[in-house]
């Protein structure tokens, strides 16, 4: 049996889905500490005009040692547009 385990990402890279496909069992590891400026609530994409653009899901204030699973999206900001 092949077990895959990774932290959640916003817009995961293609290799993430390859790992899911390869594994018999997949575990989303969301109990470690949230890493500020990590890739859990943001990612970057190529702009049509060239260069990078970050896409960020705003999060609510939380304790410094909060686990990923305790992080909440700040829906007070209209970020989906």
MMTF fields as JSON, N, C-alpha, C and O atoms, coordinates in Angstrom:
{
  "mmtfVersion": "1.0.0",
  "mmtfProducer": "UNKNOWN",
  "numBonds": 323,
  "numAtoms": 324,
  "numGroups": 81,
  "numChains": 1,
  "numModels": 1,
  "chainsPerModel": [1],
  "groupsPerChain": [81],
  "chainIdList": ["A"],
  "bondAtomList": [4, 2, 8, 6, 12, 10, 16, 14, 20, 18, 24, 22, 28, 26, 32, 30, 36, 34, 40, 38, 44, 42, 48, 46, 52, 50, 56, 54, 60, 58, 64, 62, 68, 66, 72, 70, 76, 74, 80, 78, 84, 82, 88, 86, 92, 90, 96, 94, 100, 98, 104, 102, 108, 106, 112, 110, 116, 114, 120, 118, 124, 122, 128, 126, 132, 130, 136, 134, 140, 138, 144, 142, 148, 146, 152, 150, 156, 154, 160, 158, 164, 162, 168, 166, 172, 170, 176, 174, 180, 178, 184, 182, 188, 186, 192, 190, 196, 194, 200, 198, 204, 202, 208, 206, 212, 210, 216, 214, 220, 218, 224, 222, 228, 226, 232, 230, 236, 234, 240, 238, 244, 242, 248, 246, 252, 250, 256, 254, 260, 258, 264, 262, 268, 266, 272, 270, 276, 274, 280, 278, 284, 282, 288, 286, 292, 290, 296, 294, 300, 298, 304, 302, 308, 306, 312, 310, 316, 314, 320, 318],
  "bondOrderList": [1, 1, 1, 1, 1, 1, 1, 1, 1, 1, 1, 1, 1, 1, 1, 1, 1, 1, 1, 1, 1, 1, 1, 1, 1, 1, 1, 1, 1, 1, 1, 1, 1, 1, 1, 1, 1, 1, 1, 1, 1, 1, 1, 1, 1, 1, 1, 1, 1, 1, 1, 1, 1, 1, 1, 1, 1, 1, 1, 1, 1, 1, 1, 1, 1, 1, 1, 1, 1, 1, 1, 1, 1, 1, 1, 1, 1, 1, 1, 1],
  "groupList": [{"groupName": "UNK", "atomNameList": ["N", "CA", "C", "O"], "elementList": ["N", "C", "C", "O"], "formalChargeList": [0, 0, 0, 0], "bondAtomList": [1, 0, 2, 1, 3, 2], "bondOrderList": [1, 1, 2], "singleLetterCode": "X", "chemCompType": "L-PEPTIDE LINKING"}],
  "groupTypeList": [0, 0, 0, 0, 0, 0, 0, 0, 0, 0, 0, 0, 0, 0, 0, 0, 0, 0, 0, 0, 0, 0, 0, 0, 0, 0, 0, 0, 0, 0, 0, 0, 0, 0, 0, 0, 0, 0, 0, 0, 0, 0, 0, 0, 0, 0, 0, 0, 0, 0, 0, 0, 0, 0, 0, 0, 0, 0, 0, 0, 0, 0, 0, 0, 0, 0, 0, 0, 0, 0, 0, 0, 0, 0, 0, 0, 0, 0, 0, 0, 0],
  "groupIdList": [1, 2, 3, 4, 5, 6, 7, 8, 9, 10, 11, 12, 13, 14, 15, 16, 17, 18, 19, 20, 21, 22, 23, 24, 25, 26, 27, 28, 29, 30, 31, 32, 33, 34, 35, 36, 37, 38, 39, 40, 41, 42, 43, 44, 45, 46, 47, 48, 49, 50, 51, 52, 53, 54, 55, 56, 57, 58, 59, 60, 61, 62, 63, 64, 65, 66, 67, 68, 69, 70, 71, 72, 73, 74, 75, 76, 77, 78, 79, 80, 81],
  "secStructList": [7, 7, 3, 3, 3, 3, 7, 7, 7, 6, 6, 7, 7, 2, 2, 2, 2, 2, 2, 2, 2, 2, 7, 1, 3, 3, 3, 3, 7, 7, 7, 1, 5, 7, 7, 6, 6, 1, 1, 1, 1, 3, 3, 3, 3, 3, 7, 6, 6, 1, 1, 3, 3, 3, 3, 3, 7, 7, 5, 7, 7, 7, 7, 6, 6, 7, 5, 4, 4, 4, 7, 7, 5, 7, 6, 6, 1, 7, 7, 7, 7],
  "xCoordList": [0.842, 0.0, 0.881, 1.857, 0.532, 1.252, 0.38, -0.753, 0.938, 0.223, 0.862, 2.079, 0.045, 0.512, 0.002, -1.144, 0.867, 0.465, 1.132, 2.349, 0.329, 0.863, -0.045, -1.204, 0.512, -0.27, -1.137, -0.79, -2.254, -3.106, -2.457, -1.739, -2.721, -2.225, -3.354, -4.287, -3.27, -4.204, -3.675, -2.544, -4.468, -4.041, -2.785, -1.705, -2.911, -1.737, -1.072, -1.721, 0.206, 0.953, 0.559, -0.014, 0.857, 0.404, 0.978, 0.322, 2.172, 2.774, 1.975, 2.003, 1.27, 0.414, -0.655, -0.923, -1.263, -2.304, -1.725, -2.391, -0.485, 0.189, 0.378, 0.182, 0.759, 0.924, -0.399, -0.444, -1.471, -2.791, -3.156, -3.641, -2.925, -3.241, -2.407, -2.904, -1.154, -0.236, -0.516, -0.283, -1.014, -1.212, -2.495, -3.495, -2.439, -3.633, -4.508, -5.736, -3.849, -4.537, -3.922, -2.7, -4.777, -4.301, -4.717, -5.875, -3.785, -4.048, -3.704, -2.598, -4.655, -4.399, -3.898, -4.646, -2.647, -1.987, -2.213, -1.404, -3.323, -3.687, -3.558, -4.081, -2.877, -2.728, -1.422, -1.314, -0.419, 0.773, 0.501, -0.546, 1.463, 1.324, 1.241, 1.976, 0.338, 0.217, 1.494, 1.988, 2.022, 3.25, 2.886, 2.361, 3.167, 2.894, 3.751, 4.925, 3.189, 3.841, 4.156, 5.023, 3.451, 3.59, 2.643, 2.186, 2.352, 1.534, 0.144, -0.579, -0.236, -1.525, -2.676, -3.72, -2.508, -3.593, -3.209, -3.883, -2.137, -1.752, -1.02, -0.553, -0.935, -0.146, 0.149, -0.379, 0.971, 1.274, 1.012, 1.189, 0.586, 0.289, 1.005, 1.383, 1.184, 1.776, 0.744, -0.392, 1.12, 0.242, 0.32, 1.379, -0.775, -0.741, 0.31, 0.876, 0.568, 1.544, 2.977, 3.917, 3.143, 4.463, 4.663, 4.039, 5.505, 5.774, 4.771, 3.923, 4.877, 4.039, 3.001, 3.186, 1.899, 0.86, 0.456, 0.206, 0.394, -0.041, -1.554, -2.187, -2.12, -3.534, -3.55, -2.985, -4.199, -4.171, -5.591, -6.437, -5.842, -7.103, -6.868, -6.059, -7.56, -7.333, -7.814, -8.836, -7.062, -7.423, -7.66, -7.154, -8.437, -8.715, -7.513, -6.683, -7.434, -6.35, -6.418, -7.496, -5.246, -5.165, -3.913, -3.031, -3.855, -2.678, -1.473, -1.614, -0.315, 0.921, 1.145, 1.676, 0.753, 0.98, -0.262, -0.371, -1.191, -2.43, -2.132, -1.24, -2.886, -2.763, -3.469, -4.368, -3.062, -3.671, -5.181, -5.92, -5.648, -7.082, -7.87, -9.097, -7.18, -7.862, -7.912, -8.537, -7.276, -7.252, -8.591, -9.113, -9.142, -10.439, -10.294, -9.509, -11.05, -11.053, -11.768, -12.803, -11.207, -11.815, -12.763, -12.335, -14.018, -15.016, -15.514, -16.397, -14.963, -15.305, -14.678, -15.092, -13.684, -13.007, -13.538, -13.616, -13.901, -14.429, -13.233, -12.858, -12.655, -11.442, -11.696, -10.775, -12.905, -13.167, -13.159, -12.922, -13.414, -13.412, -11.995, -11.765],
  "yCoordList": [-1.185, 0.0, 1.24, 1.321, 2.192, 3.457, 4.545, 4.771, 5.216, 6.284, 7.613, 7.77, 8.568, 9.91, 10.862, 10.767, 11.789, 12.755, 14.093, 14.161, 15.154, 16.499, 17.535, 17.267, 18.719, 19.837, 20.388, 20.238, 21.019, 21.598, 22.838, 23.574, 23.052, 24.227, 24.876, 24.201, 26.187, 26.919, 26.826, 27.234, 26.301, 25.993, 25.121, 25.591, 23.863, 22.988, 22.808, 22.921, 22.531, 22.277, 20.909, 20.088, 20.66, 19.419, 18.172, 17.131, 18.257, 17.108, 16.659, 15.483, 17.578, 17.271, 16.265, 15.291, 16.519, 15.618, 14.293, 13.261, 14.313, 13.066, 12.191, 10.977, 12.812, 12.071, 11.464, 10.316, 12.249, 11.737, 10.536, 9.528, 10.639, 9.561, 8.309, 7.192, 8.487, 7.373, 6.641, 5.437, 7.367, 6.795, 5.966, 6.27, 4.923, 4.132, 4.85, 4.783, 5.531, 6.292, 7.687, 7.839, 8.697, 10.083, 10.753, 10.655, 11.432, 12.123, 13.595, 13.939, 14.463, 15.901, 16.235, 16.131, 16.633, 16.895, 18.353, 19.222, 18.612, 19.988, 20.317, 21.336, 19.479, 19.744, 20.455, 20.9, 20.591, 21.342, 22.843, 23.312, 23.584, 25.03, 25.692, 25.335, 26.657, 27.456, 28.271, 28.869, 28.292, 29.027, 30.32, 30.3, 31.422, 32.725, 32.889, 32.516, 33.429, 33.621, 32.294, 32.23, 31.242, 29.958, 29.893, 30.923, 28.69, 28.502, 27.967, 27.565, 27.957, 27.397, 28.301, 27.803, 29.608, 30.522, 31.453, 32.456, 31.129, 31.966, 31.122, 30.02, 31.663, 31.054, 32.139, 33.247, 31.831, 32.816, 32.221, 31.024, 33.088, 32.677, 33.627, 34.737, 33.173, 34.034, 35.038, 34.664, 36.291, 37.323, 37.278, 36.977, 37.571, 37.599, 38.568, 38.335, 39.647, 40.645, 40.267, 40.989, 39.143, 38.702, 38.922, 39.801, 38.148, 38.241, 37.455, 36.748, 37.587, 36.838, 37.727, 38.937, 37.103, 37.771, 36.816, 35.636, 37.333, 36.508, 36.536, 37.575, 35.392, 35.269, 34.869, 33.844, 35.683, 35.465, 35.37, 36.211, 34.352, 34.234, 34.878, 34.372, 35.988, 36.648, 35.775, 35.095, 35.813, 35.01, 35.911, 37.03, 35.392, 36.134, 36.068, 35.164, 37.036, 37.036, 35.756, 35.24, 35.262, 34.004, 34.01, 34.853, 33.077, 32.948, 32.549, 31.856, 32.979, 32.68, 31.186, 30.747, 30.411, 28.962, 28.184, 26.987, 28.852, 28.196, 27.103, 27.238, 26.037, 24.951, 25.342, 26.182, 24.736, 25.017, 24.839, 25.653, 23.806, 23.52, 24.554, 24.591, 25.402, 26.445, 27.791, 28.731, 27.895, 29.141, 29.316, 28.365, 30.511, 30.803, 31.892, 32.826, 31.766, 32.754, 34.013, 33.94, 35.159, 36.444, 36.841, 37.44, 36.517, 36.834, 38.274, 38.666, 39.068, 40.488, 41.227, 42.338, 40.609, 41.176, 40.463, 39.235, 41.229, 40.64, 40.219, 40.932, 39.078, 38.619, 37.725, 37.483, 37.231, 36.259, 36.882, 36.183, 38.175, 38.836, 39.03, 39.569],
  "zCoordList": [0.0, 0.0, 0.0, 0.745, -0.832, -0.918, -0.304, -0.728, 0.711, 1.399, 1.014, 1.107, 0.582, 0.277, 1.335, 1.776, 1.741, 2.76, 2.448, 2.27, 2.383, 2.144, 2.789, 3.104, 2.976, 3.481, 2.347, 1.176, 2.682, 1.635, 1.028, 1.704, -0.245, -0.959, -1.732, -2.166, -1.904, -2.743, -4.168, -4.432, -5.083, -6.449, -6.428, -6.786, -6.016, -5.949, -7.309, -8.349, -7.289, -8.515, -9.08, -8.363, -10.345, -11.003, -10.338, -10.322, -9.797, -9.121, -7.908, -7.544, -7.289, -6.148, -6.571, -5.867, -7.74, -8.24, -8.712, -8.633, -9.203, -9.558, -8.32, -8.374, -7.21, -5.955, -5.485, -5.043, -5.586, -5.205, -6.061, -5.548, -7.355, -8.286, -8.02, -8.161, -7.639, -7.412, -6.101, -5.996, -5.106, -3.771, -3.689, -4.34, -2.88, -2.594, -1.56, -1.609, -0.633, 0.408, 0.457, 0.441, 0.516, 0.531, 1.822, 2.23, 2.47, 3.73, 3.567, 3.152, 3.895, 3.911, 5.311, 6.283, 5.413, 6.689, 7.072, 6.746, 7.767, 8.098, 9.58, 10.033, 10.334, 11.765, 12.146, 13.289, 11.256, 11.681, 11.72, 11.275, 12.261, 12.384, 11.013, 10.092, 10.891, 9.673, 9.503, 10.459, 8.285, 7.998, 7.281, 6.168, 7.918, 7.316, 6.066, 6.066, 5.031, 3.731, 3.042, 2.17, 3.436, 2.76, 1.573, 1.076, 1.124, -0.079, 0.233, -0.678, 1.495, 1.887, 1.458, 1.036, 1.556, 1.174, 0.023, -0.211, -0.691, -1.832, -2.863, -2.577, -4.048, -5.105, -6.125, -6.031, -7.074, -8.102, -9.476, -9.706, -10.376, -11.743, -12.693, -12.319, -13.918, -14.933, -15.427, -15.72, -15.522, -16.066, -17.587, -18.137, -18.272, -19.742, -20.29, -21.358, -19.561, -19.998, -19.625, -19.957, -18.94, -18.503, -17.016, -16.422, -16.434, -15.0, -14.184, -14.728, -12.865, -11.925, -11.287, -11.152, -10.894, -10.111, -8.999, -9.242, -7.78, -6.654, -6.53, -6.718, -6.215, -5.866, -4.398, -4.017, -3.581, -2.134, -1.591, -1.893, -0.798, -0.068, 1.3, 2.079, 1.612, 2.891, 4.049, 3.958, 5.114, 6.285, 7.489, 7.565, 8.417, 9.651, 10.571, 10.474, 11.459, 12.448, 13.264, 13.562, 13.614, 14.346, 15.217, 15.055, 16.122, 16.984, 16.14, 15.133, 16.546, 15.799, 15.636, 14.615, 16.617, 16.575, 16.123, 16.392, 15.444, 15.004, 13.98, 13.142, 14.066, 13.096, 11.805, 11.814, 10.702, 9.407, 9.476, 8.922, 10.136, 10.19, 10.977, 10.89, 11.751, 12.519, 11.793, 12.285, 10.654, 9.885, 9.176, 8.595, 9.219, 8.613, 7.558, 7.72, 6.49, 5.417, 5.894, 6.556, 5.551, 5.894, 4.764, 3.778, 4.9, 3.881, 3.972, 3.209, 4.895, 4.949, 3.764, 3.432, 3.133, 1.966, 0.722, 0.696, -0.305, -1.54, -2.417, -3.347, -2.115, -2.785, -3.985, -4.766, -4.158, -5.219, -6.622, -7.607, -6.713, -8.026, -8.485, -9.568]
}
